PDB file of C-alpha atoms in Angstrom:
ATOM      1  CA  UNK T 215    -150.762 233.888  26.587  1.00 66.00           C
ATOM      2  CA  UNK T 216    -151.582 230.193  26.957  1.00 79.00           C
ATOM      3  CA  UNK T 217    -150.172 229.544  23.525  1.00 82.00           C
ATOM      4  CA  UNK T 218    -146.974 231.359  24.447  1.00 86.00           C
ATOM      5  CA  UNK T 219    -146.465 228.987  27.388  1.00 87.00           C
ATOM      6  CA  UNK T 220    -147.247 226.043  25.091  1.00 87.00           C
ATOM      7  CA  UNK T 221    -144.590 227.243  22.654  1.00 89.00           C
ATOM      8  CA  UNK T 222    -142.002 227.649  25.442  1.00 91.00           C
ATOM      9  CA  UNK T 223    -142.673 224.120  26.713  1.00 91.00           C
ATOM     10  CA  UNK T 224    -142.641 222.813  23.128  1.00 91.00           C
ATOM     11  CA  UNK T 225    -139.261 224.384  22.312  1.00 92.00           C
ATOM     12  CA  UNK T 226    -137.690 223.119  25.553  1.00 93.00           C
ATOM     13  CA  UNK T 227    -139.058 219.602  25.007  1.00 93.00           C
ATOM     14  CA  UNK T 228    -137.961 219.621  21.354  1.00 93.00           C
ATOM     15  CA  UNK T 229    -134.408 220.707  22.199  1.00 94.00           C
ATOM     16  CA  UNK T 230    -134.139 218.099  24.932  1.00 94.00           C
ATOM     17  CA  UNK T 231    -135.634 215.466  22.598  1.00 93.00           C
ATOM     18  CA  UNK T 232    -133.136 216.097  19.804  1.00 93.00           C
ATOM     19  CA  UNK T 233    -130.189 216.606  22.174  1.00 94.00           C
ATOM     20  CA  UNK T 234    -130.801 213.361  24.041  1.00 94.00           C
ATOM     21  CA  UNK T 235    -131.429 211.525  20.756  1.00 93.00           C
ATOM     22  CA  UNK T 236    -128.050 212.646  19.425  1.00 92.00           C
ATOM     23  CA  UNK T 237    -126.489 211.748  22.799  1.00 93.00           C
ATOM     24  CA  UNK T 238    -127.880 208.181  22.543  1.00 91.00           C
ATOM     25  CA  UNK T 239    -126.248 207.788  19.144  1.00 90.00           C
ATOM     26  CA  UNK T 240    -122.914 209.431  19.994  1.00 88.00           C
ATOM     27  CA  UNK T 241    -122.115 208.236  23.546  1.00 88.00           C
ATOM     28  CA  UNK T 242    -119.337 205.633  23.451  1.00 86.00           C
ATOM     29  CA  UNK T 243    -120.487 203.812  26.581  1.00 87.00           C
ATOM     30  CA  UNK T 244    -123.778 201.880  26.054  1.00 88.00           C
ATOM     31  CA  UNK T 245    -124.710 202.566  29.682  1.00 89.00           C
ATOM     32  CA  UNK T 246    -124.733 206.336  29.081  1.00 90.00           C
ATOM     33  CA  UNK T 247    -126.665 205.797  25.836  1.00 90.00           C
ATOM     34  CA  UNK T 248    -129.412 203.928  27.699  1.00 91.00           C
ATOM     35  CA  UNK T 249    -129.560 206.685  30.328  1.00 92.00           C
ATOM     36  CA  UNK T 250    -129.816 209.334  27.584  1.00 93.00           C
ATOM     37  CA  UNK T 251    -132.725 207.341  26.114  1.00 93.00           C
ATOM     38  CA  UNK T 252    -134.653 207.990  29.354  1.00 93.00           C
ATOM     39  CA  UNK T 253    -134.326 211.743  28.712  1.00 92.00           C
ATOM     40  CA  UNK T 254    -135.468 211.192  25.130  1.00 93.00           C
ATOM     41  CA  UNK T 255    -138.564 209.266  26.267  1.00 93.00           C
ATOM     42  CA  UNK T 256    -139.402 211.802  28.980  1.00 92.00           C
ATOM     43  CA  UNK T 257    -139.300 214.705  26.474  1.00 93.00           C
ATOM     44  CA  UNK T 258    -141.497 212.664  24.132  1.00 93.00           C
ATOM     45  CA  UNK T 259    -143.999 212.188  26.963  1.00 93.00           C
ATOM     46  CA  UNK T 260    -144.099 215.987  27.429  1.00 93.00           C
ATOM     47  CA  UNK T 261    -144.823 216.401  23.699  1.00 93.00           C
ATOM     48  CA  UNK T 262    -147.585 213.763  23.923  1.00 92.00           C
ATOM     49  CA  UNK T 263    -149.157 215.750  26.764  1.00 91.00           C
ATOM     50  CA  UNK T 264    -149.083 218.870  24.562  1.00 89.00           C
ATOM     51  CA  UNK T 265    -150.817 216.787  21.859  1.00 88.00           C
ATOM     52  CA  UNK T 266    -153.702 215.882  24.228  1.00 86.00           C
ATOM     53  CA  UNK T 267    -152.569 212.237  24.457  1.00 86.00           C
ATOM     54  CA  UNK T 268    -152.488 211.832  28.240  1.00 88.00           C
ATOM     55  CA  UNK T 269    -152.938 208.072  28.262  1.00 90.00           C
ATOM     56  CA  UNK T 270    -150.186 207.501  25.687  1.00 90.00           C
ATOM     57  CA  UNK T 271    -147.835 209.767  27.665  1.00 92.00           C
ATOM     58  CA  UNK T 272    -148.456 207.758  30.843  1.00 91.00           C
ATOM     59  CA  UNK T 273    -148.012 204.469  28.979  1.00 90.00           C
ATOM     60  CA  UNK T 274    -144.821 205.827  27.421  1.00 90.00           C
ATOM     61  CA  UNK T 275    -143.284 206.576  30.810  1.00 91.00           C
ATOM     62  CA  UNK T 276    -144.444 203.271  32.339  1.00 90.00           C
ATOM     63  CA  UNK T 277    -143.625 200.942  29.445  1.00 86.00           C
ATOM     64  CA  UNK T 278    -140.480 202.565  28.081  1.00 85.00           C
ATOM     65  CA  UNK T 279    -138.733 204.334  30.934  1.00 84.00           C
ATOM     66  CA  UNK T 280    -140.074 201.862  33.483  1.00 85.00           C
ATOM     67  CA  UNK T 281    -139.637 198.547  31.698  1.00 88.00           C
ATOM     68  CA  UNK T 282    -137.712 198.658  28.414  1.00 89.00           C
ATOM     69  CA  UNK T 283    -134.868 200.917  29.573  1.00 91.00           C
ATOM     70  CA  UNK T 284    -134.491 198.957  32.835  1.00 91.00           C
ATOM     71  CA  UNK T 285    -134.204 195.778  30.756  1.00 90.00           C
ATOM     72  CA  UNK T 286    -131.569 197.451  28.575  1.00 90.00           C
ATOM     73  CA  UNK T 287    -129.639 198.537  31.668  1.00 91.00           C
ATOM     74  CA  UNK T 288    -129.741 194.994  33.110  1.00 90.00           C
ATOM     75  CA  UNK T 289    -128.406 193.485  29.872  1.00 89.00           C
ATOM     76  CA  UNK T 290    -125.690 196.154  29.561  1.00 89.00           C
ATOM     77  CA  UNK T 291    -124.652 195.536  33.174  1.00 89.00           C
ATOM     78  CA  UNK T 292    -124.651 191.772  32.512  1.00 87.00           C
ATOM     79  CA  UNK T 293    -122.532 192.018  29.362  1.00 84.00           C
ATOM     80  CA  UNK T 294    -120.285 194.799  30.607  1.00 75.00           C
ATOM     81  CA  UNK T 295    -120.555 198.187  28.919  1.00 62.00           C
ATOM     82  CA  UNK T 296    -117.834 197.979  26.329  1.00 68.00           C
ATOM     83  CA  UNK T 297    -116.909 201.293  24.723  1.00 66.00           C
ATOM     84  CA  UNK T 298    -117.385 201.432  20.982  1.00 67.00           C
ATOM     85  CA  UNK T 299    -116.117 204.452  19.041  1.00 66.00           C
ATOM     86  CA  UNK T 300    -116.783 204.050  15.333  1.00 63.00           C
ATOM     87  CA  UNK T 301    -115.316 207.464  14.506  1.00 63.00           C
ATOM     88  CA  UNK T 302    -111.986 206.921  16.282  1.00 63.00           C
ATOM     89  CA  UNK T 303    -109.155 207.899  13.952  1.00 60.00           C
ATOM     90  CA  UNK T 304    -111.004 210.350  11.751  1.00 65.00           C
ATOM     91  CA  UNK T 305    -114.183 209.944   9.709  1.00 71.00           C
ATOM     92  CA  UNK T 306    -114.337 206.605   7.912  1.00 78.00           C
ATOM     93  CA  UNK T 307    -116.082 206.083   4.551  1.00 81.00           C
ATOM     94  CA  UNK T 308    -118.774 204.143   6.428  1.00 79.00           C
ATOM     95  CA  UNK T 309    -119.614 207.027   8.768  1.00 81.00           C
ATOM     96  CA  UNK T 310    -119.705 209.516   5.886  1.00 86.00           C
ATOM     97  CA  UNK T 311    -122.010 207.175   3.970  1.00 87.00           C
ATOM     98  CA  UNK T 312    -124.191 206.867   7.093  1.00 85.00           C
ATOM     99  CA  UNK T 313    -124.535 210.652   7.316  1.00 88.00           C
ATOM    100  CA  UNK T 314    -125.490 210.855   3.633  1.00 91.00           C
ATOM    101  CA  UNK T 315    -128.009 208.000   3.982  1.00 90.00           C
ATOM    102  CA  UNK T 316    -129.639 209.491   7.093  1.00 89.00           C
ATOM    103  CA  UNK T 317    -129.906 212.903   5.403  1.00 91.00           C
ATOM    104  CA  UNK T 318    -131.388 211.244   2.310  1.00 92.00           C
ATOM    105  CA  UNK T 319    -134.039 209.487   4.441  1.00 89.00           C
ATOM    106  CA  UNK T 320    -134.951 212.810   6.090  1.00 90.00           C
ATOM    107  CA  UNK T 321    -135.236 214.611   2.723  1.00 91.00           C
ATOM    108  CA  UNK T 322    -137.326 211.769   1.265  1.00 90.00           C
ATOM    109  CA  UNK T 323    -139.811 211.881   4.150  1.00 87.00           C
ATOM    110  CA  UNK T 324    -140.152 215.675   3.913  1.00 87.00           C
ATOM    111  CA  UNK T 325    -140.657 215.580   0.133  1.00 89.00           C
ATOM    112  CA  UNK T 326    -143.259 212.793   0.274  1.00 88.00           C
ATOM    113  CA  UNK T 327    -145.237 214.450   3.085  1.00 84.00           C
ATOM    114  CA  UNK T 328    -145.118 217.838   1.342  1.00 83.00           C
ATOM    115  CA  UNK T 329    -146.310 216.285  -1.936  1.00 84.00           C
ATOM    116  CA  UNK T 330    -149.074 214.132  -0.451  1.00 81.00           C
ATOM    117  CA  UNK T 331    -150.379 216.233   2.450  1.00 76.00           C
ATOM    118  CA  UNK T 332    -148.756 219.643   2.181  1.00 73.00           C
ATOM    119  CA  UNK T 333    -152.057 221.505   1.796  1.00 73.00           C
ATOM    120  CA  UNK T 334    -153.745 219.757   4.736  1.00 73.00           C
ATOM    121  CA  UNK T 335    -151.080 220.509   7.343  1.00 73.00           C
ATOM    122  CA  UNK T 336    -152.153 224.091   7.998  1.00 72.00           C
ATOM    123  CA  UNK T 337    -155.781 223.369   8.945  1.00 71.00           C
ATOM    124  CA  UNK T 338    -156.279 223.921  12.687  1.00 70.00           C
ATOM    125  CA  UNK T 339    -156.709 220.887  14.914  1.00 68.00           C
ATOM    126  CA  UNK T 340    -160.231 220.144  16.144  1.00 69.00           C
ATOM    127  CA  UNK T 341    -160.394 218.154  19.379  1.00 69.00           C
ATOM    128  CA  UNK T 342    -162.963 217.940  22.158  1.00 72.00           C
ATOM    129  CA  UNK T 343    -162.300 217.574  25.877  1.00 70.00           C
ATOM    130  CA  UNK T 344    -162.794 213.822  25.793  1.00 73.00           C
ATOM    131  CA  UNK T 345    -160.042 213.313  23.205  1.00 79.00           C
ATOM    132  CA  UNK T 346    -157.171 211.108  24.395  1.00 76.00           C
ATOM    133  CA  UNK T 347    -158.698 210.340  27.782  1.00 81.00           C
ATOM    134  CA  UNK T 348    -158.341 206.789  29.153  1.00 84.00           C
ATOM    135  CA  UNK T 349    -162.103 206.292  28.747  1.00 86.00           C
ATOM    136  CA  UNK T 350    -161.928 207.197  25.049  1.00 86.00           C
ATOM    137  CA  UNK T 351    -158.870 204.955  24.500  1.00 87.00           C
ATOM    138  CA  UNK T 352    -160.633 202.055  26.215  1.00 88.00           C
ATOM    139  CA  UNK T 353    -163.776 202.560  24.151  1.00 88.00           C
ATOM    140  CA  UNK T 354    -161.732 202.536  20.928  1.00 87.00           C
ATOM    141  CA  UNK T 355    -159.653 199.509  21.974  1.00 87.00           C
ATOM    142  CA  UNK T 356    -162.678 197.390  22.889  1.00 90.00           C
ATOM    143  CA  UNK T 357    -164.781 198.673  19.999  1.00 88.00           C
ATOM    144  CA  UNK T 358    -163.256 199.593  16.649  1.00 88.00           C
ATOM    145  CA  UNK T 359    -159.804 198.152  17.355  1.00 90.00           C
ATOM    146  CA  UNK T 360    -160.678 194.935  19.178  1.00 92.00           C
ATOM    147  CA  UNK T 361    -158.608 192.784  16.798  1.00 92.00           C
ATOM    148  CA  UNK T 362    -155.463 194.885  17.416  1.00 90.00           C
ATOM    149  CA  UNK T 363    -156.093 194.585  21.162  1.00 90.00           C
ATOM    150  CA  UNK T 364    -156.333 190.790  21.011  1.00 92.00           C
ATOM    151  CA  UNK T 365    -153.365 190.384  18.647  1.00 92.00           C
ATOM    152  CA  UNK T 366    -151.323 192.518  21.065  1.00 91.00           C
ATOM    153  CA  UNK T 367    -151.761 189.893  23.782  1.00 92.00           C
ATOM    154  CA  UNK T 368    -150.546 187.142  21.451  1.00 94.00           C
ATOM    155  CA  UNK T 369    -147.519 189.240  20.398  1.00 93.00           C
ATOM    156  CA  UNK T 370    -146.601 189.820  24.043  1.00 92.00           C
ATOM    157  CA  UNK T 371    -146.999 186.120  24.858  1.00 94.00           C
ATOM    158  CA  UNK T 372    -144.794 185.075  21.926  1.00 94.00           C
ATOM    159  CA  UNK T 373    -142.170 187.677  22.881  1.00 93.00           C
ATOM    160  CA  UNK T 374    -142.156 186.484  26.512  1.00 92.00           C
ATOM    161  CA  UNK T 375    -141.730 182.834  25.453  1.00 93.00           C
ATOM    162  CA  UNK T 376    -139.011 183.826  22.957  1.00 91.00           C
ATOM    163  CA  UNK T 377    -137.157 185.864  25.571  1.00 89.00           C
ATOM    164  CA  UNK T 378    -137.159 182.925  28.002  1.00 89.00           C
ATOM    165  CA  UNK T 379    -135.974 180.476  25.329  1.00 89.00           C
ATOM    166  CA  UNK T 380    -133.217 182.776  24.034  1.00 86.00           C
ATOM    167  CA  UNK T 381    -132.091 183.671  27.544  1.00 80.00           C
ATOM    168  CA  UNK T 382    -132.002 180.165  28.959  1.00 82.00           C
ATOM    169  CA  UNK T 383    -130.491 178.175  26.057  1.00 67.00           C
ATOM    170  CA  UNK T 384    -127.018 176.845  26.900  1.00 66.00           C
ATOM    171  CA  UNK T 385    -124.539 176.492  24.012  1.00 58.00           C
ATOM    172  CA  UNK T 386    -124.097 172.937  22.815  1.00 61.00           C
ATOM    173  CA  UNK T 387    -120.338 172.742  23.420  1.00 59.00           C
ATOM    174  CA  UNK T 388    -120.761 173.567  27.114  1.00 58.00           C
ATOM    175  CA  UNK T 389    -123.720 171.266  27.706  1.00 54.00           C
ATOM    176  CA  UNK T 390    -121.749 168.012  27.463  1.00 50.00           C
TER     177      UNK T 390
ATOM    178  CA  UNK R 715    -150.707 233.260  18.183  1.00 64.00           C
ATOM    179  CA  UNK R 716    -151.635 229.642  17.421  1.00 74.00           C
ATOM    180  CA  UNK R 717    -149.889 226.817  19.250  1.00 74.00           C
ATOM    181  CA  UNK R 718    -147.449 224.457  17.522  1.00 80.00           C
ATOM    182  CA  UNK R 719    -149.208 222.848  14.562  1.00 80.00           C
ATOM    183  CA  UNK R 720    -148.826 219.408  13.100  1.00 83.00           C
ATOM    184  CA  UNK R 721    -146.052 220.585  10.744  1.00 84.00           C
ATOM    185  CA  UNK R 722    -143.801 221.524  13.683  1.00 86.00           C
ATOM    186  CA  UNK R 723    -144.260 218.072  15.226  1.00 89.00           C
ATOM    187  CA  UNK R 724    -143.609 216.417  11.863  1.00 89.00           C
ATOM    188  CA  UNK R 725    -140.317 218.286  11.404  1.00 89.00           C
ATOM    189  CA  UNK R 726    -139.268 217.153  14.889  1.00 92.00           C
ATOM    190  CA  UNK R 727    -140.276 213.591  14.072  1.00 93.00           C
ATOM    191  CA  UNK R 728    -138.307 213.574  10.792  1.00 93.00           C
ATOM    192  CA  UNK R 729    -135.138 214.863  12.493  1.00 93.00           C
ATOM    193  CA  UNK R 730    -135.513 212.280  15.272  1.00 93.00           C
ATOM    194  CA  UNK R 731    -136.057 209.492  12.741  1.00 93.00           C
ATOM    195  CA  UNK R 732    -132.947 210.522  10.776  1.00 93.00           C
ATOM    196  CA  UNK R 733    -130.930 210.577  14.018  1.00 92.00           C
ATOM    197  CA  UNK R 734    -132.051 207.034  14.799  1.00 93.00           C
ATOM    198  CA  UNK R 735    -131.310 205.841  11.265  1.00 92.00           C
ATOM    199  CA  UNK R 736    -127.843 207.409  11.482  1.00 90.00           C
ATOM    200  CA  UNK R 737    -127.252 205.561  14.763  1.00 90.00           C
ATOM    201  CA  UNK R 738    -128.348 202.232  13.291  1.00 90.00           C
ATOM    202  CA  UNK R 739    -126.008 202.730  10.339  1.00 88.00           C
ATOM    203  CA  UNK R 740    -122.936 203.967  12.189  1.00 87.00           C
ATOM    204  CA  UNK R 741    -122.821 202.008  15.464  1.00 84.00           C
ATOM    205  CA  UNK R 742    -121.299 198.529  15.668  1.00 83.00           C
ATOM    206  CA  UNK R 743    -122.454 197.542  19.140  1.00 85.00           C
ATOM    207  CA  UNK R 744    -125.799 195.710  18.749  1.00 87.00           C
ATOM    208  CA  UNK R 745    -126.984 197.178  22.063  1.00 89.00           C
ATOM    209  CA  UNK R 746    -126.762 200.731  20.739  1.00 90.00           C
ATOM    210  CA  UNK R 747    -128.275 199.663  17.417  1.00 91.00           C
ATOM    211  CA  UNK R 748    -131.326 198.486  19.407  1.00 92.00           C
ATOM    212  CA  UNK R 749    -131.437 201.803  21.301  1.00 92.00           C
ATOM    213  CA  UNK R 750    -131.319 203.720  17.995  1.00 93.00           C
ATOM    214  CA  UNK R 751    -134.145 201.495  16.691  1.00 93.00           C
ATOM    215  CA  UNK R 752    -136.245 202.524  19.694  1.00 92.00           C
ATOM    216  CA  UNK R 753    -135.595 206.165  18.751  1.00 94.00           C
ATOM    217  CA  UNK R 754    -136.835 205.495  15.204  1.00 93.00           C
ATOM    218  CA  UNK R 755    -140.006 203.800  16.489  1.00 94.00           C
ATOM    219  CA  UNK R 756    -140.628 206.715  18.825  1.00 93.00           C
ATOM    220  CA  UNK R 757    -140.234 209.190  15.974  1.00 94.00           C
ATOM    221  CA  UNK R 758    -142.963 207.275  14.135  1.00 93.00           C
ATOM    222  CA  UNK R 759    -145.130 207.379  17.258  1.00 93.00           C
ATOM    223  CA  UNK R 760    -144.738 211.153  17.512  1.00 93.00           C
ATOM    224  CA  UNK R 761    -145.945 211.586  13.932  1.00 91.00           C
ATOM    225  CA  UNK R 762    -148.899 209.248  14.554  1.00 92.00           C
ATOM    226  CA  UNK R 763    -150.029 211.153  17.636  1.00 91.00           C
ATOM    227  CA  UNK R 764    -149.572 214.529  15.920  1.00 89.00           C
ATOM    228  CA  UNK R 765    -151.827 213.342  13.078  1.00 88.00           C
ATOM    229  CA  UNK R 766    -154.329 211.891  15.578  1.00 87.00           C
ATOM    230  CA  UNK R 767    -154.767 215.335  17.111  1.00 86.00           C
ATOM    231  CA  UNK R 768    -154.913 216.967  13.688  1.00 83.00           C
ATOM    232  CA  UNK R 769    -157.768 214.765  12.489  1.00 82.00           C
ATOM    233  CA  UNK R 770    -159.508 214.556  15.877  1.00 81.00           C
ATOM    234  CA  UNK R 771    -159.816 210.741  15.731  1.00 82.00           C
ATOM    235  CA  UNK R 772    -158.346 208.494  18.401  1.00 82.00           C
ATOM    236  CA  UNK R 773    -157.187 205.792  16.001  1.00 87.00           C
ATOM    237  CA  UNK R 774    -153.696 207.306  15.713  1.00 88.00           C
ATOM    238  CA  UNK R 775    -153.235 206.995  19.466  1.00 89.00           C
ATOM    239  CA  UNK R 776    -154.377 203.354  19.335  1.00 91.00           C
ATOM    240  CA  UNK R 777    -151.827 202.734  16.605  1.00 92.00           C
ATOM    241  CA  UNK R 778    -149.101 204.422  18.686  1.00 92.00           C
ATOM    242  CA  UNK R 779    -149.927 202.202  21.666  1.00 91.00           C
ATOM    243  CA  UNK R 780    -149.700 199.120  19.430  1.00 92.00           C
ATOM    244  CA  UNK R 781    -146.317 200.305  18.117  1.00 92.00           C
ATOM    245  CA  UNK R 782    -145.209 200.673  21.741  1.00 91.00           C
ATOM    246  CA  UNK R 783    -146.136 197.034  22.423  1.00 91.00           C
ATOM    247  CA  UNK R 784    -144.283 195.869  19.318  1.00 92.00           C
ATOM    248  CA  UNK R 785    -141.237 197.918  20.372  1.00 91.00           C
ATOM    249  CA  UNK R 786    -141.243 196.272  23.800  1.00 91.00           C
ATOM    250  CA  UNK R 787    -141.501 192.807  22.211  1.00 92.00           C
ATOM    251  CA  UNK R 788    -138.701 193.708  19.794  1.00 92.00           C
ATOM    252  CA  UNK R 789    -136.468 194.827  22.673  1.00 91.00           C
ATOM    253  CA  UNK R 790    -137.090 191.534  24.530  1.00 91.00           C
ATOM    254  CA  UNK R 791    -136.223 189.371  21.523  1.00 92.00           C
ATOM    255  CA  UNK R 792    -133.282 191.567  20.460  1.00 91.00           C
ATOM    256  CA  UNK R 793    -131.739 191.601  23.922  1.00 90.00           C
ATOM    257  CA  UNK R 794    -132.295 187.834  24.198  1.00 90.00           C
ATOM    258  CA  UNK R 795    -130.412 187.374  20.926  1.00 88.00           C
ATOM    259  CA  UNK R 796    -127.570 189.596  22.130  1.00 88.00           C
ATOM    260  CA  UNK R 797    -127.275 187.591  25.371  1.00 87.00           C
ATOM    261  CA  UNK R 798    -127.356 184.318  23.405  1.00 86.00           C
ATOM    262  CA  UNK R 799    -124.613 185.605  21.056  1.00 84.00           C
ATOM    263  CA  UNK R 800    -122.416 186.758  23.931  1.00 84.00           C
ATOM    264  CA  UNK R 801    -122.772 183.312  25.605  1.00 83.00           C
ATOM    265  CA  UNK R 802    -121.060 181.786  22.568  1.00 78.00           C
ATOM    266  CA  UNK R 803    -118.100 184.130  23.117  1.00 75.00           C
ATOM    267  CA  UNK R 804    -118.553 185.807  19.759  1.00 75.00           C
ATOM    268  CA  UNK R 805    -117.511 189.453  19.518  1.00 76.00           C
ATOM    269  CA  UNK R 806    -120.501 191.806  19.944  1.00 78.00           C
ATOM    270  CA  UNK R 807    -119.970 193.639  16.675  1.00 79.00           C
ATOM    271  CA  UNK R 808    -122.651 193.744  13.994  1.00 79.00           C
ATOM    272  CA  UNK R 809    -119.963 193.932  11.290  1.00 77.00           C
ATOM    273  CA  UNK R 810    -118.477 190.615  12.442  1.00 78.00           C
ATOM    274  CA  UNK R 811    -121.743 188.742  12.993  1.00 77.00           C
ATOM    275  CA  UNK R 812    -122.058 187.672   9.380  1.00 76.00           C
ATOM    276  CA  UNK R 813    -122.653 183.903   9.574  1.00 75.00           C
ATOM    277  CA  UNK R 814    -125.523 181.931  11.080  1.00 70.00           C
ATOM    278  CA  UNK R 815    -124.701 178.605  12.702  1.00 64.00           C
ATOM    279  CA  UNK R 816    -127.161 176.236  14.363  1.00 54.00           C
TER     280      UNK R 816
END
């Protein structure tokens, strides 16, 4: 019975994930695309909860829906959401080539995973209660993955400095 | 009846990744290209977390958190570039942004 509920939640989250992902790509107005991305990230957070990754789900909602999407919305509001319809006037050779390339990427990934790990995918997952808890994540970050933790702070610092420099630079022709 | 296994999550992740790749290839507005890139990164994250649960080790979740940080940094720098480009009154169209000028 529990697994039935898990499957129902999984199917709903998967449909909403794929639907909002396609909406992000197909909406003409960038503002609507950014709003559809919130739905995409929220369905991903539900899937992370099903995968026993509570901390990652919380971080996903805070970092993505709370910070990244708000930043996108600010920039879109600043620049003005200009509509952009690449498929206006029938399918162009570029859009057909894009469909073929995206399908080729999907087929490649499936083939490689099936060749390399196809026999290991059916073994049942083995997790304990502690798995994915904030305490376990903290222990891993400050133990085995300390270097990644420290490099993360440098990456964030560099990105913050870069964002300030790119955002505050005035073009040369207007400076004089 | 067993719950959804790692294969189900992987299929979802592959479809999501292909959707993002399609968006990057077809859209001309750099803002939506960045949004589609976020979708691709999230598809990778989903696969990482599915494998983390499959193997029972937390390292996949650590990797997903690191990817999240890199995605946030990438959004900051990408949006900064888009704002800098629009300040120069150049059309926001990735097909037309073909030359770099200091």
